[in-house]
Coordinates of C-alpha atoms in Angstrom, one line a residue:
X1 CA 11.3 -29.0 0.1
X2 CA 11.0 -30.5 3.6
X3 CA 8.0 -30.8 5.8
X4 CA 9.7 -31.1 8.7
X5 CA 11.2 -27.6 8.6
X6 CA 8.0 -26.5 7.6
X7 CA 6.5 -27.8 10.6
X8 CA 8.9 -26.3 12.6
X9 CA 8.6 -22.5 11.2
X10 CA 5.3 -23.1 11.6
X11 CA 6.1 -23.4 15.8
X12 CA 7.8 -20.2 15.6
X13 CA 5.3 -18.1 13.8
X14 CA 2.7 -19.1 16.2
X15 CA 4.7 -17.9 19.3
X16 CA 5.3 -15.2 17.4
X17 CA 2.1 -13.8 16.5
X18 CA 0.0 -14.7 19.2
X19 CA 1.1 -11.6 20.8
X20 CA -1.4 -9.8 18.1
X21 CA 0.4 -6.2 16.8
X22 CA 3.1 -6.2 19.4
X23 CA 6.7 -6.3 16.4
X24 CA 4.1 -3.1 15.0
X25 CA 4.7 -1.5 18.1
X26 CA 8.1 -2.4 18.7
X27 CA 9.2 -1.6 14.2
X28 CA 12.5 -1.8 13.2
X29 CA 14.3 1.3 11.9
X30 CA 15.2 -1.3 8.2
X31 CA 12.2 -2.2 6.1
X32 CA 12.8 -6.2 6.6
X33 CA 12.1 -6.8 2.6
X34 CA 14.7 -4.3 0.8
X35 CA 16.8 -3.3 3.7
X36 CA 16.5 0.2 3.6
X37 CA 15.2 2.7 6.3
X38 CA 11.8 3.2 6.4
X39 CA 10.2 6.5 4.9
X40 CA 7.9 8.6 7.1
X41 CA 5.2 7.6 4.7
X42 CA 4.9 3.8 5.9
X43 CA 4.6 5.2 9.5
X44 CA 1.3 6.7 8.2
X45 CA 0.0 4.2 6.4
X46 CA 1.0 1.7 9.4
X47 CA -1.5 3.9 11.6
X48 CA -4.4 3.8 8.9
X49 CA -3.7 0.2 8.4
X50 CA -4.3 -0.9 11.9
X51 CA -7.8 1.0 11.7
X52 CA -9.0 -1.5 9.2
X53 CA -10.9 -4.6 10.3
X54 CA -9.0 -7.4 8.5
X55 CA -5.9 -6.3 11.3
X56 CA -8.4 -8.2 14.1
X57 CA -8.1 -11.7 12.6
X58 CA -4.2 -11.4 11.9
X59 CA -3.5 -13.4 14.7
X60 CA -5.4 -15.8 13.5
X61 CA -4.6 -15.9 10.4
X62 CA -1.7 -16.2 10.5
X63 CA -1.7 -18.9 12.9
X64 CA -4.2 -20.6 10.1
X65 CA -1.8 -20.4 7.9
X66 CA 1.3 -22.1 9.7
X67 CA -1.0 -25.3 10.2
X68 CA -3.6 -25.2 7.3
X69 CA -3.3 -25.6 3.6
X70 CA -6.2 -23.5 2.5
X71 CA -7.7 -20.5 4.4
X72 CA -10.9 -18.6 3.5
X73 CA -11.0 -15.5 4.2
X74 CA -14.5 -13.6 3.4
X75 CA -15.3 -10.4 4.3
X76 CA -17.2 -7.1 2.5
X77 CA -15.0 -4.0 0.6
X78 CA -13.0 -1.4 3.3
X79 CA -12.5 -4.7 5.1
X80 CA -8.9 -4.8 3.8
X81 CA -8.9 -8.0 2.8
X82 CA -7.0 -7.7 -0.7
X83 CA -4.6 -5.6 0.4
X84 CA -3.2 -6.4 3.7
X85 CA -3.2 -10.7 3.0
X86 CA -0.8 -10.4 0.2
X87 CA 1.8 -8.6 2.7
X88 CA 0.6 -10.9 5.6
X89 CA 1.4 -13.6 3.0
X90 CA 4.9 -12.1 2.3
X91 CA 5.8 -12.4 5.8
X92 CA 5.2 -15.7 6.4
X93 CA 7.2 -16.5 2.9
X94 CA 10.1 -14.4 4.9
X95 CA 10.1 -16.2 8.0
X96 CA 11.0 -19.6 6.2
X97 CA 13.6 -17.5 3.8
X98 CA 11.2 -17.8 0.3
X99 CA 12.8 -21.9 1.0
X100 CA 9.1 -22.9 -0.6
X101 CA 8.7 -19.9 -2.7
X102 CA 7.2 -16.3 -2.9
X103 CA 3.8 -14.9 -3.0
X104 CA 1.3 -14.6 -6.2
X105 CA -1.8 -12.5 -5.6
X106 CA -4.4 -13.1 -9.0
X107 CA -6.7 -10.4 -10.0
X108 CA -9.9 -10.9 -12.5
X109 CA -8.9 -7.8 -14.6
X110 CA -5.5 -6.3 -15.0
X111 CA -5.9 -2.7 -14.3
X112 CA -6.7 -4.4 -10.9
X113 CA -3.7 -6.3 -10.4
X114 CA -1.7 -2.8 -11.4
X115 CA -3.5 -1.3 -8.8
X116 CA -3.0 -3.2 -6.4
X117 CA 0.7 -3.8 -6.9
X118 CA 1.1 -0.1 -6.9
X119 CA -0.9 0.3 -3.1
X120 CA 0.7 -2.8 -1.6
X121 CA 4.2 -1.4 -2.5
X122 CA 3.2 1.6 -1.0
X123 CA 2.6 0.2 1.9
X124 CA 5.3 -2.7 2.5
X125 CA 7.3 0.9 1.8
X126 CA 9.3 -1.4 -1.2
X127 CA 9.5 -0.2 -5.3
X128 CA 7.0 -1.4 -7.7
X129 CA 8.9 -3.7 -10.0
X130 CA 11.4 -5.2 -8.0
X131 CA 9.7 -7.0 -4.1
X132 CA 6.5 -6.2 -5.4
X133 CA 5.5 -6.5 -9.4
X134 CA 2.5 -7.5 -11.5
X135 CA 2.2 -9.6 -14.7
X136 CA -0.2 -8.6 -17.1
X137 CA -0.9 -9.3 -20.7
X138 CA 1.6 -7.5 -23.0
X139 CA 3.0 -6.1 -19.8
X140 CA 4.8 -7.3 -16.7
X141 CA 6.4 -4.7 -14.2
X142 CA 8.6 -8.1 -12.2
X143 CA 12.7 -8.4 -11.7
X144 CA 14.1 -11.9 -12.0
X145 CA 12.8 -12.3 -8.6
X146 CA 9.3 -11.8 -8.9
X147 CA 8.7 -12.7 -12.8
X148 CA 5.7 -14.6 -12.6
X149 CA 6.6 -17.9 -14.7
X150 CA 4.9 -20.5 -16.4
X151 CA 5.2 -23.7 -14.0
X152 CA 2.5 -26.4 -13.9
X153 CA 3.2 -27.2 -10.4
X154 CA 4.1 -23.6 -9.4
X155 CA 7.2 -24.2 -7.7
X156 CA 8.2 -20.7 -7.3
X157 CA 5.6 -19.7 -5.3
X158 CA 5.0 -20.9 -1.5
X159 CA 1.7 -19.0 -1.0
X160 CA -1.3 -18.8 -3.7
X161 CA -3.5 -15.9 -3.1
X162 CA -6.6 -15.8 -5.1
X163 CA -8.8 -12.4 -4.6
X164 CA -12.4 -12.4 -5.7
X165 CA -13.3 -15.5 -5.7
X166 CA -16.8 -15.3 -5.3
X167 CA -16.7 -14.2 -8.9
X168 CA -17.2 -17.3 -10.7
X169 CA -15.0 -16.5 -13.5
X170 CA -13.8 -19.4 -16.4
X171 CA -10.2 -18.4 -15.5
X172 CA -10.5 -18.9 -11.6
X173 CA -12.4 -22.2 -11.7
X174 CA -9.9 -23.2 -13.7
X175 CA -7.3 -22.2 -11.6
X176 CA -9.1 -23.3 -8.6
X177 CA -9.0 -26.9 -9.3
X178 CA -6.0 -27.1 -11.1
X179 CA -4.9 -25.9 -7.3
X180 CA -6.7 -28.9 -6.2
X181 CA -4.3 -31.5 -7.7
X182 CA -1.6 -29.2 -7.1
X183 CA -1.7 -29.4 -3.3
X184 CA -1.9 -32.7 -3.5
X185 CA 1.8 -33.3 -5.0
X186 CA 3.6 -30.3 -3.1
X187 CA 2.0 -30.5 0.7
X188 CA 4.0 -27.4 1.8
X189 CA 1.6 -25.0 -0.5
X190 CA -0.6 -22.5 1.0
X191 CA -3.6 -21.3 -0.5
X192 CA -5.4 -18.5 0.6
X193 CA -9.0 -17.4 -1.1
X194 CA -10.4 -14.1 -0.7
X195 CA -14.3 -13.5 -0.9
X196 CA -17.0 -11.1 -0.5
X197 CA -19.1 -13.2 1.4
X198 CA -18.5 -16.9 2.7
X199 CA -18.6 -19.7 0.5
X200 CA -20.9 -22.7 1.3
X201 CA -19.3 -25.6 3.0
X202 CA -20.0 -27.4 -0.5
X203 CA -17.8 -25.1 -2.1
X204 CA -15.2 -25.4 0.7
X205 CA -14.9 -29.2 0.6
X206 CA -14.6 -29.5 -2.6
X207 CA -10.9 -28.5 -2.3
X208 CA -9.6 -30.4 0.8
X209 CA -12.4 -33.2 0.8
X210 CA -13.3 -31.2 4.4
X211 CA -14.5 -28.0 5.1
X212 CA -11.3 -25.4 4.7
X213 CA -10.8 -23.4 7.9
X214 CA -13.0 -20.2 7.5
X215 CA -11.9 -16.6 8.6
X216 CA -14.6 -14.0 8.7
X217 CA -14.2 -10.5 9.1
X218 CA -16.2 -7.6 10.5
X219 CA -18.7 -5.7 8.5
X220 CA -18.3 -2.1 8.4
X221 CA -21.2 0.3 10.2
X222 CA -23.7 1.9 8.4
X223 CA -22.7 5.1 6.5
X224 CA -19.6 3.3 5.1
X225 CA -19.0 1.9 1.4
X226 CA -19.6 -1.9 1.5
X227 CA -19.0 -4.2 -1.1
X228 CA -21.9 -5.4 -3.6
X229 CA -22.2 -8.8 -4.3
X230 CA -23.4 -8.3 -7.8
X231 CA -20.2 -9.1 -9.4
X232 CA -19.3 -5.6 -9.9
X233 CA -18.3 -4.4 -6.2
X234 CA -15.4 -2.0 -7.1
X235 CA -18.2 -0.1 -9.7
X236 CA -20.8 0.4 -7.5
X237 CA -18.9 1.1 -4.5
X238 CA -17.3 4.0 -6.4
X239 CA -20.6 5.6 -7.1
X240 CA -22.4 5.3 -4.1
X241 CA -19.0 7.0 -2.2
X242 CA -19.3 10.1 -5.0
X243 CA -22.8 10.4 -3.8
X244 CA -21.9 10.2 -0.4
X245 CA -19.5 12.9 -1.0
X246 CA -22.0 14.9 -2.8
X247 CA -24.7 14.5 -0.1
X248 CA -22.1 15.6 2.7
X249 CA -21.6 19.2 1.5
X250 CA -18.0 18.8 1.3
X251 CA -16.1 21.4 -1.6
X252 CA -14.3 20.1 -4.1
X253 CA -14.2 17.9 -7.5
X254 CA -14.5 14.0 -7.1
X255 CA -12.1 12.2 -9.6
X256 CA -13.2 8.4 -10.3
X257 CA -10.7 5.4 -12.0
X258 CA -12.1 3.2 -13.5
X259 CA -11.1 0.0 -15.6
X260 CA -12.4 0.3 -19.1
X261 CA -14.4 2.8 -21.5
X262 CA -17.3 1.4 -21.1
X263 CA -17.3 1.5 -17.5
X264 CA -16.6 5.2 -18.0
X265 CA -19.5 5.8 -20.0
X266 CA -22.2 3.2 -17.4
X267 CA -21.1 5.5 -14.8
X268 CA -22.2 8.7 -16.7
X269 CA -25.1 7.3 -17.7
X270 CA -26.2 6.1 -13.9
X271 CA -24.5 9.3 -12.2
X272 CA -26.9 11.5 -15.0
X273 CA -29.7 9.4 -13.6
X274 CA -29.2 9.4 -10.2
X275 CA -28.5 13.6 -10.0
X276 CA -31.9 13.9 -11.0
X277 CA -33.5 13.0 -7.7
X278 CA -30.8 15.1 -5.5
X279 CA -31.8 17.6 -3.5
X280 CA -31.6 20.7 -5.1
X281 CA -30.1 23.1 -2.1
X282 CA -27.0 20.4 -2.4
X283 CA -26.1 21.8 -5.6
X284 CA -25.6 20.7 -9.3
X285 CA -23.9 17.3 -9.5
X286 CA -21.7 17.2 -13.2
X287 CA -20.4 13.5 -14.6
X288 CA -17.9 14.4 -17.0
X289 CA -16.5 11.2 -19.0
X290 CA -12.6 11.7 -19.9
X291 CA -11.8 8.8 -22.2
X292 CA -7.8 9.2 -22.6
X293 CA -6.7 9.6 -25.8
X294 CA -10.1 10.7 -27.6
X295 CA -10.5 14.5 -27.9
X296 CA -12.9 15.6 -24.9
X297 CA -15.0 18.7 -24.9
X298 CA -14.6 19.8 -21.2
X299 CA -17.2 22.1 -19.7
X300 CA -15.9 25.8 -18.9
X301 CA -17.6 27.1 -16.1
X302 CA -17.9 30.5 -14.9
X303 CA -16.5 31.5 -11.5
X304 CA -20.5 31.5 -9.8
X305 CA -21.3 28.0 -11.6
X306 CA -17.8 26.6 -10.3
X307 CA -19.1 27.2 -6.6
X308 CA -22.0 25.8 -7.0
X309 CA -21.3 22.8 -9.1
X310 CA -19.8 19.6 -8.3
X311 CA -17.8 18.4 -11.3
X312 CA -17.0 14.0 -11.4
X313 CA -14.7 13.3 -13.9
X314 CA -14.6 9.8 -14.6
X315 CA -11.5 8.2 -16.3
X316 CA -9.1 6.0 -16.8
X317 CA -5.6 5.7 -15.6
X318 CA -2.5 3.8 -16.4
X319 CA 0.3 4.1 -13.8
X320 CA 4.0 3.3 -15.5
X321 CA 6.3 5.1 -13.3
X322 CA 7.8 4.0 -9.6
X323 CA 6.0 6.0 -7.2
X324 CA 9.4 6.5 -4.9
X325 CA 11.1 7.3 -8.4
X326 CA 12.6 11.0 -7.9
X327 CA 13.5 11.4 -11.8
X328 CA 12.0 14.7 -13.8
X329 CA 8.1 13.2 -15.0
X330 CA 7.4 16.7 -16.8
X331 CA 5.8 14.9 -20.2
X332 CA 3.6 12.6 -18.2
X333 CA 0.5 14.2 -17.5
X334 CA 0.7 15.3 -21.5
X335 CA 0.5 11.8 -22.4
X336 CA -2.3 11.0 -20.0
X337 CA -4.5 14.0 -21.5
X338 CA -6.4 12.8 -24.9
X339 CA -4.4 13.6 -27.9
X340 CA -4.0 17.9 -28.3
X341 CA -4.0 17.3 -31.9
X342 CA -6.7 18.2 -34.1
X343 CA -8.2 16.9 -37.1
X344 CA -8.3 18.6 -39.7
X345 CA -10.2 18.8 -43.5
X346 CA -8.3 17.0 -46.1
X347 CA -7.7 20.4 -47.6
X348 CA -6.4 21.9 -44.6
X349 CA -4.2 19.1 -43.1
X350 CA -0.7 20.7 -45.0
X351 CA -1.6 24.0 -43.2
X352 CA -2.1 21.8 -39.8
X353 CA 1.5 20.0 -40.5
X354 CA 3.3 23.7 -41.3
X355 CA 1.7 24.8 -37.6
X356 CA 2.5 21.5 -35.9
X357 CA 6.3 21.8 -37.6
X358 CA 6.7 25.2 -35.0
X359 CA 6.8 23.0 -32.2
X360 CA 8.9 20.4 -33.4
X361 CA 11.9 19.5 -31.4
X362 CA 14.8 17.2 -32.9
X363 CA 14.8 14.9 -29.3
X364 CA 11.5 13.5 -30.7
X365 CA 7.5 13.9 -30.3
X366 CA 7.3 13.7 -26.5
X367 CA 9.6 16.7 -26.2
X368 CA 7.5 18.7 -28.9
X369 CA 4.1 17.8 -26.7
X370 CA 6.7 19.6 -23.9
X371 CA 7.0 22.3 -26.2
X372 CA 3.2 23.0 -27.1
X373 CA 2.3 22.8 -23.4
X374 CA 4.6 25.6 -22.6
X375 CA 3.1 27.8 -25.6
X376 CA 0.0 27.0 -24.5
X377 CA 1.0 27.9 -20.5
X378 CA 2.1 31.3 -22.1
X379 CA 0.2 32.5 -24.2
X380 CA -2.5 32.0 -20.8
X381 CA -4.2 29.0 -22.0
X382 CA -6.0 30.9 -24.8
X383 CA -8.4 28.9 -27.0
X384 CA -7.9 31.0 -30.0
X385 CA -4.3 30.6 -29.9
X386 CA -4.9 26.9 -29.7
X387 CA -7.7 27.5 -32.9
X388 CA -5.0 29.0 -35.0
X389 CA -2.7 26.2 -34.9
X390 CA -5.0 23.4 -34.9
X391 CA -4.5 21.9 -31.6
X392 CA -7.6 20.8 -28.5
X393 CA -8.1 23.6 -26.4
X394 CA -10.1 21.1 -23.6
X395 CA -6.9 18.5 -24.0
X396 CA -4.5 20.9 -23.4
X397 CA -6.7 22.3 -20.4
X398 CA -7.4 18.4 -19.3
X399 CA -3.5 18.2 -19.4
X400 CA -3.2 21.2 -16.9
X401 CA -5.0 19.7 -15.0
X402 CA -3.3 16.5 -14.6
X403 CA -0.2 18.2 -14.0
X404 CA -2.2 20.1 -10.9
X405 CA -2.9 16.3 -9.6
X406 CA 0.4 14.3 -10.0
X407 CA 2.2 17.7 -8.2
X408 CA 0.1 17.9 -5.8
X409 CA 1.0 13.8 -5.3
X410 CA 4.3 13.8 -5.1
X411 CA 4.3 17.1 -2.5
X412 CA 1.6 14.6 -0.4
X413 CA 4.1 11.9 -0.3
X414 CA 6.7 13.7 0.2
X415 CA 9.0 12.8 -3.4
X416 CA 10.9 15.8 -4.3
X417 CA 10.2 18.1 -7.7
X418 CA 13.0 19.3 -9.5
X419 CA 12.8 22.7 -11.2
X420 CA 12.9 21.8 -15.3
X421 CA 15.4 23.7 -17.2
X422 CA 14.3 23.2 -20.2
X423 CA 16.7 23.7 -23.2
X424 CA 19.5 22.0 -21.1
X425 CA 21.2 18.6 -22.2
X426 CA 21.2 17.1 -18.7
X427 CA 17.3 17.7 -18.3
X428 CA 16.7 16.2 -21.6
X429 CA 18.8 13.0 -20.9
X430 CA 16.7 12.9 -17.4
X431 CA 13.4 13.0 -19.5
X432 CA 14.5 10.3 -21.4
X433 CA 15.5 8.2 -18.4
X434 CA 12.1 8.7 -17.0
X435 CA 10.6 8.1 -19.7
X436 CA 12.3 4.1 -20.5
X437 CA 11.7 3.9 -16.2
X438 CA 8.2 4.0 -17.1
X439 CA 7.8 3.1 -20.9
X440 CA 11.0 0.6 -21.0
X441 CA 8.4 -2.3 -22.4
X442 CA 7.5 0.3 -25.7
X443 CA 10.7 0.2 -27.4
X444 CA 11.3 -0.8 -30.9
X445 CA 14.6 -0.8 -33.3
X446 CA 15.2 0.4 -37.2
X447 CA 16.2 -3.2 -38.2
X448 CA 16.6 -2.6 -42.1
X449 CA 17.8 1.0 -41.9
X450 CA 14.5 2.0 -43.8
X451 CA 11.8 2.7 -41.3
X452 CA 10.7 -0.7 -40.2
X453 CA 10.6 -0.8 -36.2
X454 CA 10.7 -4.6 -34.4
X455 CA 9.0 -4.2 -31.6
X456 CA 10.9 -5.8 -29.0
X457 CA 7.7 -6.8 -26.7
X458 CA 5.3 -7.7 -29.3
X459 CA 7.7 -9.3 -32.0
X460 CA 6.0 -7.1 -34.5
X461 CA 7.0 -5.2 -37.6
X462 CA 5.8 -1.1 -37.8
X463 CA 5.9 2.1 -39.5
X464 CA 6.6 5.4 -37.4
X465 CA 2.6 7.6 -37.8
X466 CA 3.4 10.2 -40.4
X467 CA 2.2 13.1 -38.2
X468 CA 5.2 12.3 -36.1
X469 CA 8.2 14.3 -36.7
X470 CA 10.3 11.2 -38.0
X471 CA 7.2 10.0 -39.9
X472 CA 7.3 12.8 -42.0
X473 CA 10.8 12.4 -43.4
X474 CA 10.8 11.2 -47.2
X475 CA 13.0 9.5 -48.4
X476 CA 13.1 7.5 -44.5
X477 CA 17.0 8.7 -44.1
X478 CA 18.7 9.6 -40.9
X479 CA 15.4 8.1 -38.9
X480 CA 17.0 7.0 -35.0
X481 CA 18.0 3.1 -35.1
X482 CA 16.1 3.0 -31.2
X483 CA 12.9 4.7 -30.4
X484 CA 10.3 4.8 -27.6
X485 CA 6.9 5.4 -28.3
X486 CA 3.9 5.7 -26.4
X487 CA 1.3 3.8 -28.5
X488 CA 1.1 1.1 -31.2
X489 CA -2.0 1.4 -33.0
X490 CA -2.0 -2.2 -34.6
X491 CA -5.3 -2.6 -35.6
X492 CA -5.9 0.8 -37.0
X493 CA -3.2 1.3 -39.4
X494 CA 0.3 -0.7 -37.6
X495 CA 2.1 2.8 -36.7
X496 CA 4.3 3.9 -34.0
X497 CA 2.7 7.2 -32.3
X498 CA 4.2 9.6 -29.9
X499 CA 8.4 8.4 -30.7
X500 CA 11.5 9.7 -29.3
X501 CA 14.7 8.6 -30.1
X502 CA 16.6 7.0 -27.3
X503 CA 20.4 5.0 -27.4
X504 CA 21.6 2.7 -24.8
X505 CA 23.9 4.7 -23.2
X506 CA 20.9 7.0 -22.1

């Protein structure tokens, strides 16, 4: 790496900028990052993106960052700050050709860091996985080009983004003054910290033996959502904006992602408090806790209850497929519902397996949850059919649901939805392509011909669940040499759950 050249990008990038928005105004038909034509989508986001307030310091920020090492940025939540630096970041990275590396963006919890992969790719108009990826335990979504690697002096990356650093955290102090020494050997490395409020010139010396240059944003107005400083920012800011919603008489349900179960369940609890001392002409306010993959009991309300009462489900979400992907994702929302399955008495479980058998389809188990949604859809969601053959009346209706939502998604962003032919070898070949797009870390292979899968992730050893429909052959003959499955319960009792069998040709 060369200084000099540095230096002299640097000249460039400040002529270039200090013109503020104007190559916005001025956008090139190709996306500058994959070299494709830009979707009418990124044209939208462009126009909300400009409304947020980090988009008055670009100029000088970037500018900081041609000349400066470190840059602070601090600002509250709906600021923009973790979402538009990354992509600010990219571009400088771009204007010197990657020559000292690419961008890495750390998160303090890893549904985070999916999340905000998933928006950022949205925006720079690019697939998740390939210019834009994350790296989290047991899971990375990266291409050769943006694998995240282990390298003490991080030589593959040019700029360091570290979001939330106001939350003292074991894992960024750590990383903070490893950063420290760092700098020190590879001059041409930007780092660029992201907090909620500004740091005290203590804290900013420590890193440069000077105080770091300081960019602060604008705070939003009253009546907006702005960011606690409590440590948990994200949480609260969610709550108060469903009460917000609730307060402003607008119709409809209020959907809420959040990171882990027991965030779900907090939420509830506070939400149950909190309803209490609403006005009553506003109308009831419902938490409803969805914990995927644990049977639910879903109110049913009447038609007169469902205009009067505001329902706030409260869940969690794991996003696995490309959002520009235009492959079949008919099994998807099944897999996001809890499980359908019941659990029966020891005495009735043979008479649950028989019922469970009807639906079987030879393709594998996420093809048989395809075939008990469509019994379900016709025999008009009945929850006596769904009694008789042991299966979770409020899954299957959480499922329908689900399926409402991600339609509804892909008609907002404009991703076409193909009709399924079900029955048909090319649709089941697409469902299995989808499926590897989005599962392709959750595979495992037959290694001794009798049953026992090596993961190929996890270097582990495990037995297909017996309630599957491979599970329940005996002796284990015939069972698929490659599967994909959608859970590994290791800890419960090391089984495969949810399989289908796949081959590398599909």
């Amino acid at each position: 790496f060369h200084l000099a050249s540095l230096a002299e990008a640097a000249g460039d990038l400040q002529t270039q900028f200090l013109e503020g928005d104007k190559e916005y105004d001025d956008i090139l038909e190709l996306n500058q990052f994959d070299g494709l034509p830009y979707s009418s989508r990124f044209y939208k986001l462009l126009k909300e993106r400009k409304e947020l307030p980090v988009w008055k310091a670009k100029c000088e920020f970037m500018d900081t960052l041609a000349k400066e090492q470190f840059v602070v940025v601090s600002g509250s939540a709906k600021t923009g700050r973790s979402s538009q630096i990354p992509q600010w970041c990219a571009e400088f990275c771009l204007s010197v050709q990657f020559q000292h590396g690419m961008v890495v963006c750390t998160q303090i919890h890893a549904q985070q860091a999916v999340d905000l992969a998933l928006r950022v790719a949205d925006e720079m108009d690019v697939n998740i996985g390939h210019e834009v990826g994350y790296n989290i335990p047991l899971e990375s979504c990266c291409t050769t080009d943006t694998v995240l690697r282990c390298d003490p002096l991080l030589a593959h990356y040019g700029v360091v983004v570290v979001d939330q650093a106001h939350q003292r955290t074991v894992a960024t102090d750590v990383l903070l003054g490893l950063l420290k020494d760092i700098v020190l050997q590879r001059p041409e490395l930007r780092v660029v910290l992201l907090t909620a409020f500004p740091p005290s010139p203590k804290h900013l010396a420590h890193f440069t033996g000077s105080a770091a240059r300081l960019i602060h944003l604008e705070t939003l107005g009253a009546g907006e959502v702005v960011y606690s400083s409590t440590g948990d920012g994200y949480f609260c800011s969610a709550l108060r904006l469903v009460l917000e919603i609730h307060r402003s008489r607008e119709q409809g349900d209020v959907i809420v992602f959040l990171v882990t179960t027991q965030e779900i369940d907090l939420a509830h609890n506070i939400l149950c408090h909190e309803r209490k001392s609403l006005p009553i002409d506003l109308g009831e306010l419902l938490p409803i806790a969805v914990h995927p993959g644990q049977p639910g009991s879903l109110p049913v309300l009447g038609e007169e209850e469902t205009s009067q009462t505001r329902q706030v489900f409260l869940t969690q979400i794991c996003y696995k497929e490309s959002c520009r992907s235009t492959k079949p994702c008919s099994v998807f929302w099944i897999l996001l519902a809890p499980s359908c399955f019941m659990v029966p008495s020891v005495e009735l479980r043979p008479e649950a397996t028989q019922c469970y058998m009807k639906f079987q389809h030879p393709e594998g188990d996420h093809f048989t949850l395809i075939n008990i949604y469509k019994a379900f859809k016709q025999y008009c969601n009945i929850e006596k059919w769904c009694q008789d053959f042991y299966l979770d009346h409020n899954a299957l209706l959480t499922a329908d649901g689900i399926r409402s939502e991600l339609t509804d998604t892909l008609k907002r962003i404009e991703l076409p939805i193909s009709v399924p032919a079900f029955g048909s070898r090319s649709n089941t070949v697409n469902i299995k392509r989808a499926l590897l797009a989005g599962f392709f870390m959750q595979v495992a292979r037959d290694v001794d011909g009798s049953g026992n899968y090596f993961i190929i992730t996890h270097k582990h050893v495990a037995q297909i669940h017996p309630l599957s429909g491979y599970g329940a052959k005996s002796p284990k003959l015939d069972l698929p040499e490659w599967v994909l499955f959608h859970e590994h319960s290791f800890s419960e009792d090391n089984c495969l759950r949810t399989v289908t069998h796949i081959t590398p040709q599909e």
